[in-house]
JSON list of C-alpha atoms in Angstrom, two decimals:
[
{"chain": "A", "resi": 1, "resn": "MET", "atom": "CA", "xyz": [105.42, 24.60, -98.31]},
{"chain": "A", "resi": 2, "resn": "ARG", "atom": "CA", "xyz": [102.56, 24.21, -100.57]},
{"chain": "A", "resi": 3, "resn": "ASN", "atom": "CA", "xyz": [101.26, 21.14, -98.61]},
{"chain": "A", "resi": 4, "resn": "LYS", "atom": "CA", "xyz": [101.53, 23.18, -95.38]},
{"chain": "A", "resi": 5, "resn": "ILE", "atom": "CA", "xyz": [99.23, 25.83, -96.89]},
{"chain": "A", "resi": 6, "resn": "LEU", "atom": "CA", "xyz": [96.83, 23.47, -98.64]},
{"chain": "A", "resi": 7, "resn": "PHE", "atom": "CA", "xyz": [96.34, 21.12, -95.68]},
{"chain": "A", "resi": 8, "resn": "PRO", "atom": "CA", "xyz": [94.67, 23.72, -93.42]},
{"chain": "A", "resi": 9, "resn": "VAL", "atom": "CA", "xyz": [92.59, 24.99, -96.32]},
{"chain": "A", "resi": 10, "resn": "ILE", "atom": "CA", "xyz": [91.48, 21.49, -97.29]},
{"chain": "A", "resi": 11, "resn": "THR", "atom": "CA", "xyz": [90.80, 20.63, -93.64]},
{"chain": "A", "resi": 12, "resn": "ALA", "atom": "CA", "xyz": [88.80, 23.80, -93.20]},
{"chain": "A", "resi": 13, "resn": "ALA", "atom": "CA", "xyz": [86.84, 23.17, -96.43]},
{"chain": "A", "resi": 14, "resn": "ALA", "atom": "CA", "xyz": [86.15, 19.52, -95.32]},
{"chain": "A", "resi": 15, "resn": "VAL", "atom": "CA", "xyz": [84.89, 20.78, -91.92]},
{"chain": "A", "resi": 16, "resn": "LEU", "atom": "CA", "xyz": [82.75, 23.42, -93.61]},
{"chain": "A", "resi": 17, "resn": "ILE", "atom": "CA", "xyz": [81.32, 20.94, -96.18]},
{"chain": "A", "resi": 18, "resn": "THR", "atom": "CA", "xyz": [80.59, 18.38, -93.44]},
{"chain": "A", "resi": 19, "resn": "ALA", "atom": "CA", "xyz": [78.91, 21.10, -91.31]},
{"chain": "A", "resi": 20, "resn": "LEU", "atom": "CA", "xyz": [76.81, 22.27, -94.25]},
{"chain": "A", "resi": 21, "resn": "ALA", "atom": "CA", "xyz": [75.93, 18.74, -95.20]},
{"chain": "A", "resi": 22, "resn": "VAL", "atom": "CA", "xyz": [74.82, 17.94, -91.70]},
{"chain": "A", "resi": 23, "resn": "SER", "atom": "CA", "xyz": [72.81, 21.12, -91.21]},
{"chain": "A", "resi": 24, "resn": "CYS", "atom": "CA", "xyz": [71.52, 21.56, -94.73]},
{"chain": "A", "resi": 25, "resn": "GLY", "atom": "CA", "xyz": [67.98, 20.23, -94.96]},
{"chain": "A", "resi": 26, "resn": "SER", "atom": "CA", "xyz": [68.57, 17.36, -92.70]},
{"chain": "A", "resi": 27, "resn": "SER", "atom": "CA", "xyz": [67.88, 19.09, -89.46]},
{"chain": "A", "resi": 28, "resn": "PRO", "atom": "CA", "xyz": [64.61, 17.71, -87.95]},
{"chain": "A", "resi": 29, "resn": "GLU", "atom": "CA", "xyz": [63.45, 21.28, -87.33]},
{"chain": "A", "resi": 30, "resn": "GLN", "atom": "CA", "xyz": [63.94, 22.36, -90.94]},
{"chain": "A", "resi": 31, "resn": "ALA", "atom": "CA", "xyz": [62.68, 19.16, -92.52]},
{"chain": "A", "resi": 32, "resn": "SER", "atom": "CA", "xyz": [59.61, 18.90, -90.45]},
{"chain": "A", "resi": 33, "resn": "ALA", "atom": "CA", "xyz": [58.60, 22.50, -90.11]},
{"chain": "A", "resi": 34, "resn": "PRO", "atom": "CA", "xyz": [56.41, 22.64, -93.23]},
{"chain": "A", "resi": 35, "resn": "GLU", "atom": "CA", "xyz": [54.93, 19.20, -92.41]},
{"chain": "A", "resi": 36, "resn": "GLU", "atom": "CA", "xyz": [54.28, 20.25, -88.83]},
{"chain": "A", "resi": 37, "resn": "ARG", "atom": "CA", "xyz": [52.50, 23.38, -90.03]},
{"chain": "A", "resi": 38, "resn": "GLU", "atom": "CA", "xyz": [50.23, 21.26, -92.20]},
{"chain": "A", "resi": 39, "resn": "GLN", "atom": "CA", "xyz": [49.52, 18.69, -89.42]},
{"chain": "A", "resi": 40, "resn": "THR", "atom": "CA", "xyz": [49.23, 21.02, -86.45]},
{"chain": "A", "resi": 41, "resn": "GLN", "atom": "CA", "xyz": [45.65, 21.43, -85.41]},
{"chain": "A", "resi": 42, "resn": "VAL", "atom": "CA", "xyz": [44.59, 24.47, -83.48]},
{"chain": "A", "resi": 43, "resn": "VAL", "atom": "CA", "xyz": [42.78, 23.45, -80.32]},
{"chain": "A", "resi": 44, "resn": "ARG", "atom": "CA", "xyz": [40.00, 25.90, -79.64]},
{"chain": "A", "resi": 45, "resn": "VAL", "atom": "CA", "xyz": [38.47, 26.18, -76.20]},
{"chain": "A", "resi": 46, "resn": "PHE", "atom": "CA", "xyz": [34.73, 25.99, -76.31]},
{"chain": "A", "resi": 47, "resn": "ASP", "atom": "CA", "xyz": [33.08, 29.24, -75.29]},
{"chain": "A", "resi": 48, "resn": "PRO", "atom": "CA", "xyz": [29.36, 28.75, -74.48]},
{"chain": "A", "resi": 49, "resn": "ARG", "atom": "CA", "xyz": [28.76, 32.46, -75.05]},
{"chain": "A", "resi": 50, "resn": "ARG", "atom": "CA", "xyz": [29.30, 31.87, -78.76]},
{"chain": "A", "resi": 51, "resn": "VAL", "atom": "CA", "xyz": [26.24, 29.53, -78.99]},
{"chain": "A", "resi": 52, "resn": "SER", "atom": "CA", "xyz": [23.54, 31.31, -80.97]},
{"chain": "A", "resi": 53, "resn": "GLN", "atom": "CA", "xyz": [20.11, 31.86, -79.46]},
{"chain": "A", "resi": 54, "resn": "GLN", "atom": "CA", "xyz": [18.58, 29.77, -82.23]},
{"chain": "A", "resi": 55, "resn": "HIS", "atom": "CA", "xyz": [20.98, 26.87, -81.47]},
{"chain": "A", "resi": 56, "resn": "TYR", "atom": "CA", "xyz": [20.30, 27.25, -77.74]},
{"chain": "A", "resi": 57, "resn": "ASN", "atom": "CA", "xyz": [16.54, 27.15, -78.27]},
{"chain": "A", "resi": 58, "resn": "SER", "atom": "CA", "xyz": [16.57, 24.17, -80.68]},
{"chain": "A", "resi": 59, "resn": "THR", "atom": "CA", "xyz": [18.86, 22.21, -78.34]},
{"chain": "A", "resi": 60, "resn": "ARG", "atom": "CA", "xyz": [16.78, 23.01, -75.30]},
{"chain": "A", "resi": 61, "resn": "ASP", "atom": "CA", "xyz": [13.67, 21.83, -77.20]},
{"chain": "A", "resi": 62, "resn": "GLU", "atom": "CA", "xyz": [15.46, 18.55, -78.17]},
{"chain": "A", "resi": 63, "resn": "VAL", "atom": "CA", "xyz": [16.59, 18.02, -74.56]},
{"chain": "A", "resi": 64, "resn": "GLN", "atom": "CA", "xyz": [13.10, 18.70, -73.20]},
{"chain": "A", "resi": 65, "resn": "GLN", "atom": "CA", "xyz": [11.67, 16.14, -75.71]},
{"chain": "A", "resi": 66, "resn": "PHE", "atom": "CA", "xyz": [14.31, 13.61, -74.70]},
{"chain": "A", "resi": 67, "resn": "ILE", "atom": "CA", "xyz": [13.59, 14.08, -70.99]},
{"chain": "A", "resi": 68, "resn": "GLU", "atom": "CA", "xyz": [9.84, 13.78, -71.61]},
{"chain": "A", "resi": 69, "resn": "ARG", "atom": "CA", "xyz": [10.40, 10.39, -73.36]},
{"chain": "A", "resi": 70, "resn": "LEU", "atom": "CA", "xyz": [12.78, 9.39, -70.60]},
{"chain": "A", "resi": 71, "resn": "ASN", "atom": "CA", "xyz": [10.08, 10.27, -67.98]},
{"chain": "A", "resi": 72, "resn": "GLN", "atom": "CA", "xyz": [7.64, 7.99, -69.76]},
{"chain": "A", "resi": 73, "resn": "ILE", "atom": "CA", "xyz": [10.24, 5.20, -69.74]},
{"chain": "A", "resi": 74, "resn": "ILE", "atom": "CA", "xyz": [10.84, 5.72, -66.01]},
{"chain": "A", "resi": 75, "resn": "ARG", "atom": "CA", "xyz": [7.13, 5.92, -65.15]},
{"chain": "A", "resi": 76, "resn": "SER", "atom": "CA", "xyz": [6.51, 2.65, -67.03]},
{"chain": "A", "resi": 77, "resn": "ARG", "atom": "CA", "xyz": [9.43, 1.12, -65.08]},
{"chain": "A", "resi": 78, "resn": "ASN", "atom": "CA", "xyz": [11.07, 0.02, -68.33]},
{"chain": "A", "resi": 79, "resn": "TYR", "atom": "CA", "xyz": [14.53, -0.78, -67.11]},
{"chain": "A", "resi": 80, "resn": "GLN", "atom": "CA", "xyz": [15.91, -1.92, -70.52]},
{"chain": "A", "resi": 81, "resn": "ALA", "atom": "CA", "xyz": [14.75, 1.26, -72.32]},
{"chain": "A", "resi": 82, "resn": "TRP", "atom": "CA", "xyz": [16.18, 3.35, -69.45]},
{"chain": "A", "resi": 83, "resn": "ARG", "atom": "CA", "xyz": [19.50, 1.48, -69.69]},
{"chain": "A", "resi": 84, "resn": "ALA", "atom": "CA", "xyz": [19.59, 2.12, -73.43]},
{"chain": "A", "resi": 85, "resn": "CYS", "atom": "CA", "xyz": [19.53, 5.85, -72.63]},
{"chain": "A", "resi": 86, "resn": "LEU", "atom": "CA", "xyz": [22.77, 5.72, -70.66]},
{"chain": "A", "resi": 87, "resn": "SER", "atom": "CA", "xyz": [26.31, 5.90, -71.97]},
{"chain": "A", "resi": 88, "resn": "PRO", "atom": "CA", "xyz": [28.25, 2.67, -71.31]},
{"chain": "A", "resi": 89, "resn": "GLU", "atom": "CA", "xyz": [30.57, 4.51, -68.94]},
{"chain": "A", "resi": 90, "resn": "TYR", "atom": "CA", "xyz": [27.71, 5.89, -66.90]},
{"chain": "A", "resi": 91, "resn": "PHE", "atom": "CA", "xyz": [26.03, 2.50, -66.73]},
{"chain": "A", "resi": 92, "resn": "ALA", "atom": "CA", "xyz": [29.33, 0.98, -65.51]},
{"chain": "A", "resi": 93, "resn": "GLU", "atom": "CA", "xyz": [29.53, 3.71, -62.86]},
{"chain": "A", "resi": 94, "resn": "ILE", "atom": "CA", "xyz": [26.01, 3.10, -61.59]},
{"chain": "A", "resi": 95, "resn": "SER", "atom": "CA", "xyz": [26.51, -0.77, -61.65]},
{"chain": "A", "resi": 96, "resn": "SER", "atom": "CA", "xyz": [29.72, -0.63, -59.69]},
{"chain": "A", "resi": 97, "resn": "LEU", "atom": "CA", "xyz": [29.62, -2.32, -56.35]},
{"chain": "A", "resi": 98, "resn": "GLU", "atom": "CA", "xyz": [31.18, 0.69, -54.70]},
{"chain": "A", "resi": 99, "resn": "ASN", "atom": "CA", "xyz": [28.38, 2.96, -56.01]},
{"chain": "A", "resi": 100, "resn": "LEU", "atom": "CA", "xyz": [25.64, 0.49, -55.03]},
{"chain": "A", "resi": 101, "resn": "ARG", "atom": "CA", "xyz": [27.15, 0.24, -51.48]},
{"chain": "A", "resi": 102, "resn": "GLU", "atom": "CA", "xyz": [27.37, 4.00, -51.16]},
{"chain": "A", "resi": 103, "resn": "ILE", "atom": "CA", "xyz": [23.75, 4.57, -52.25]},
{"chain": "A", "resi": 104, "resn": "SER", "atom": "CA", "xyz": [22.61, 1.72, -50.01]},
{"chain": "A", "resi": 105, "resn": "ALA", "atom": "CA", "xyz": [24.30, 3.40, -47.06]},
{"chain": "A", "resi": 106, "resn": "LEU", "atom": "CA", "xyz": [22.32, 6.64, -47.42]},
{"chain": "A", "resi": 107, "resn": "PRO", "atom": "CA", "xyz": [19.81, 7.32, -44.59]},
{"chain": "A", "resi": 108, "resn": "ALA", "atom": "CA", "xyz": [16.84, 7.30, -46.95]},
{"chain": "A", "resi": 109, "resn": "MET", "atom": "CA", "xyz": [17.78, 3.81, -48.13]},
{"chain": "A", "resi": 110, "resn": "ARG", "atom": "CA", "xyz": [18.66, 2.43, -44.67]},
{"chain": "A", "resi": 111, "resn": "THR", "atom": "CA", "xyz": [15.42, 3.59, -43.04]},
{"chain": "A", "resi": 112, "resn": "ARG", "atom": "CA", "xyz": [13.47, 1.72, -45.75]},
{"chain": "A", "resi": 113, "resn": "ASN", "atom": "CA", "xyz": [15.78, -1.34, -45.47]},
{"chain": "A", "resi": 114, "resn": "ILE", "atom": "CA", "xyz": [16.79, -1.19, -49.10]},
{"chain": "A", "resi": 115, "resn": "VAL", "atom": "CA", "xyz": [20.08, -2.74, -50.19]},
{"chain": "A", "resi": 116, "resn": "LEU", "atom": "CA", "xyz": [21.01, -2.20, -53.85]},
{"chain": "A", "resi": 117, "resn": "ARG", "atom": "CA", "xyz": [22.72, -5.18, -55.44]},
{"chain": "A", "resi": 118, "resn": "THR", "atom": "CA", "xyz": [22.27, -4.42, -59.19]},
{"chain": "A", "resi": 119, "resn": "ALA", "atom": "CA", "xyz": [21.73, -1.53, -61.59]},
{"chain": "A", "resi": 120, "resn": "GLU", "atom": "CA", "xyz": [18.16, -2.67, -61.84]},
{"chain": "A", "resi": 121, "resn": "ASP", "atom": "CA", "xyz": [17.79, -2.23, -58.09]},
{"chain": "A", "resi": 122, "resn": "TYR", "atom": "CA", "xyz": [19.20, 1.26, -58.52]},
{"chain": "A", "resi": 123, "resn": "PHE", "atom": "CA", "xyz": [16.65, 1.98, -61.28]},
{"chain": "A", "resi": 124, "resn": "VAL", "atom": "CA", "xyz": [13.67, 0.74, -59.25]},
{"chain": "A", "resi": 125, "resn": "HIS", "atom": "CA", "xyz": [14.59, 2.27, -55.85]},
{"chain": "A", "resi": 126, "resn": "VAL", "atom": "CA", "xyz": [16.39, 5.49, -56.84]},
{"chain": "A", "resi": 127, "resn": "VAL", "atom": "CA", "xyz": [15.58, 6.54, -60.43]},
{"chain": "A", "resi": 128, "resn": "VAL", "atom": "CA", "xyz": [11.82, 5.67, -60.54]},
{"chain": "A", "resi": 129, "resn": "PRO", "atom": "CA", "xyz": [10.92, 7.59, -57.32]},
{"chain": "A", "resi": 130, "resn": "SER", "atom": "CA", "xyz": [13.09, 10.58, -58.09]},
{"chain": "A", "resi": 131, "resn": "ARG", "atom": "CA", "xyz": [13.11, 11.16, -61.84]},
{"chain": "A", "resi": 132, "resn": "ALA", "atom": "CA", "xyz": [9.76, 10.04, -63.20]},
{"chain": "A", "resi": 133, "resn": "ASN", "atom": "CA", "xyz": [8.50, 13.62, -63.46]},
{"chain": "A", "resi": 134, "resn": "SER", "atom": "CA", "xyz": [11.64, 15.61, -64.30]},
{"chain": "A", "resi": 135, "resn": "ARG", "atom": "CA", "xyz": [11.29, 18.94, -66.02]},
{"chain": "A", "resi": 136, "resn": "VAL", "atom": "CA", "xyz": [13.98, 20.81, -68.03]},
{"chain": "A", "resi": 137, "resn": "ASP", "atom": "CA", "xyz": [13.84, 24.50, -67.46]},
{"chain": "A", "resi": 138, "resn": "ASP", "atom": "CA", "xyz": [17.30, 25.39, -68.66]},
{"chain": "A", "resi": 139, "resn": "ILE", "atom": "CA", "xyz": [20.39, 23.99, -70.28]},
{"chain": "A", "resi": 140, "resn": "GLU", "atom": "CA", "xyz": [24.01, 24.94, -70.10]},
{"chain": "A", "resi": 141, "resn": "PHE", "atom": "CA", "xyz": [26.40, 24.05, -72.91]},
{"chain": "A", "resi": 142, "resn": "VAL", "atom": "CA", "xyz": [29.62, 22.25, -72.05]},
{"chain": "A", "resi": 143, "resn": "SER", "atom": "CA", "xyz": [30.49, 21.78, -75.74]},
{"chain": "A", "resi": 144, "resn": "MET", "atom": "CA", "xyz": [28.53, 21.88, -78.90]},
{"chain": "A", "resi": 145, "resn": "ASN", "atom": "CA", "xyz": [27.22, 18.31, -78.27]},
{"chain": "A", "resi": 146, "resn": "ARG", "atom": "CA", "xyz": [27.26, 18.22, -74.51]},
{"chain": "A", "resi": 147, "resn": "VAL", "atom": "CA", "xyz": [24.89, 19.99, -72.14]},
{"chain": "A", "resi": 148, "resn": "LYS", "atom": "CA", "xyz": [23.82, 20.03, -68.48]},
{"chain": "A", "resi": 149, "resn": "ALA", "atom": "CA", "xyz": [20.04, 19.93, -68.08]},
{"chain": "A", "resi": 150, "resn": "PHE", "atom": "CA", "xyz": [18.56, 21.89, -65.17]},
{"chain": "A", "resi": 151, "resn": "THR", "atom": "CA", "xyz": [15.25, 22.24, -63.48]},
{"chain": "A", "resi": 152, "resn": "ILE", "atom": "CA", "xyz": [14.44, 25.40, -61.53]},
{"chain": "A", "resi": 153, "resn": "ASN", "atom": "CA", "xyz": [12.56, 25.09, -58.22]},
{"chain": "A", "resi": 154, "resn": "THR", "atom": "CA", "xyz": [11.54, 27.72, -55.69]},
{"chain": "A", "resi": 155, "resn": "ASN", "atom": "CA", "xyz": [12.53, 27.03, -52.08]},
{"chain": "A", "resi": 156, "resn": "ASN", "atom": "CA", "xyz": [10.50, 27.95, -48.95]},
{"chain": "A", "resi": 157, "resn": "ARG", "atom": "CA", "xyz": [12.03, 31.39, -48.88]},
{"chain": "A", "resi": 158, "resn": "GLY", "atom": "CA", "xyz": [11.01, 32.14, -52.41]},
{"chain": "A", "resi": 159, "resn": "GLU", "atom": "CA", "xyz": [14.50, 31.75, -53.85]},
{"chain": "A", "resi": 160, "resn": "GLU", "atom": "CA", "xyz": [15.02, 30.03, -57.19]},
{"chain": "A", "resi": 161, "resn": "GLN", "atom": "CA", "xyz": [17.33, 27.02, -57.10]},
{"chain": "A", "resi": 162, "resn": "ARG", "atom": "CA", "xyz": [18.84, 25.51, -60.22]},
{"chain": "A", "resi": 163, "resn": "LEU", "atom": "CA", "xyz": [19.08, 21.76, -59.82]},
{"chain": "A", "resi": 164, "resn": "ARG", "atom": "CA", "xyz": [21.11, 19.72, -62.30]},
{"chain": "A", "resi": 165, "resn": "LEU", "atom": "CA", "xyz": [19.08, 16.82, -63.62]},
{"chain": "A", "resi": 166, "resn": "TYR", "atom": "CA", "xyz": [21.44, 15.27, -66.15]},
{"chain": "A", "resi": 167, "resn": "ASP", "atom": "CA", "xyz": [24.63, 15.65, -68.11]},
{"chain": "A", "resi": 168, "resn": "LEU", "atom": "CA", "xyz": [23.80, 14.74, -71.68]},
{"chain": "A", "resi": 169, "resn": "GLU", "atom": "CA", "xyz": [25.79, 14.13, -74.84]},
{"chain": "A", "resi": 170, "resn": "LYS", "atom": "CA", "xyz": [24.40, 14.13, -78.37]},
{"chain": "A", "resi": 171, "resn": "ILE", "atom": "CA", "xyz": [25.93, 11.29, -80.44]},
{"chain": "A", "resi": 172, "resn": "GLY", "atom": "CA", "xyz": [24.61, 11.52, -83.97]},
{"chain": "A", "resi": 173, "resn": "ASP", "atom": "CA", "xyz": [20.99, 12.37, -83.57]},
{"chain": "A", "resi": 174, "resn": "THR", "atom": "CA", "xyz": [20.59, 10.67, -80.14]},
{"chain": "A", "resi": 175, "resn": "TRP", "atom": "CA", "xyz": [20.88, 12.26, -76.70]},
{"chain": "A", "resi": 176, "resn": "THR", "atom": "CA", "xyz": [22.58, 10.05, -74.06]},
{"chain": "A", "resi": 177, "resn": "ILE", "atom": "CA", "xyz": [22.88, 10.43, -70.30]},
{"chain": "A", "resi": 178, "resn": "ILE", "atom": "CA", "xyz": [26.56, 10.63, -69.37]},
{"chain": "A", "resi": 179, "resn": "ASN", "atom": "CA", "xyz": [26.38, 11.30, -65.61]}
]
C-alpha cells in the first residue's frame, strides 16, 4: 500500500523537478534577456528638423567650399582629381556600360554625334559642360553626414526652381559625391 501511495508522489515530484530544471534559468528568453538588453541598440530615425542652425550654416559653408574646389577641378578638365571626389560606388555607376549607353542615346548627345565609351568621356562631354560653374544655394540633410546640395534658379515665369546638384557624404573631414 505504501508503494502505491509513494509511487505517484515520487513520479509527480520527478516530473515537477524535471519541469523546474528545464525551465529554471535555462530558457533562452530568461538567460538572454539581460544580455539582449545590454546589446540591443536603439535605432533612431534621423530628423533633419533637429539639425541646429549653427550646424546647418557650417555644413552649408563646407559644401559650398567643396563645390567651388570641384568647379575649379572641372574647369581645368582634371579628370583624375574629379574622379577622386567620387565615391567608388558612384564611379562604378557612371562607368557602367549601361549608363554610358543611356547617356549616349540622349538627344543632346546624338545631335552632336557623341558616343561615351569611358568614364573619362562622361567627364569631358557631360560633366565639364554642365557642372563647371555650379553654385550651392541650399542644402538638405539626409543624415548628419549626408546632404543634398541644391542651386536655386528662376525660370521664365519668375518662379524659383530648386535643382539638385549633388548628393554628398562626409567621410572623416572630406566630402564625397555619392550620386
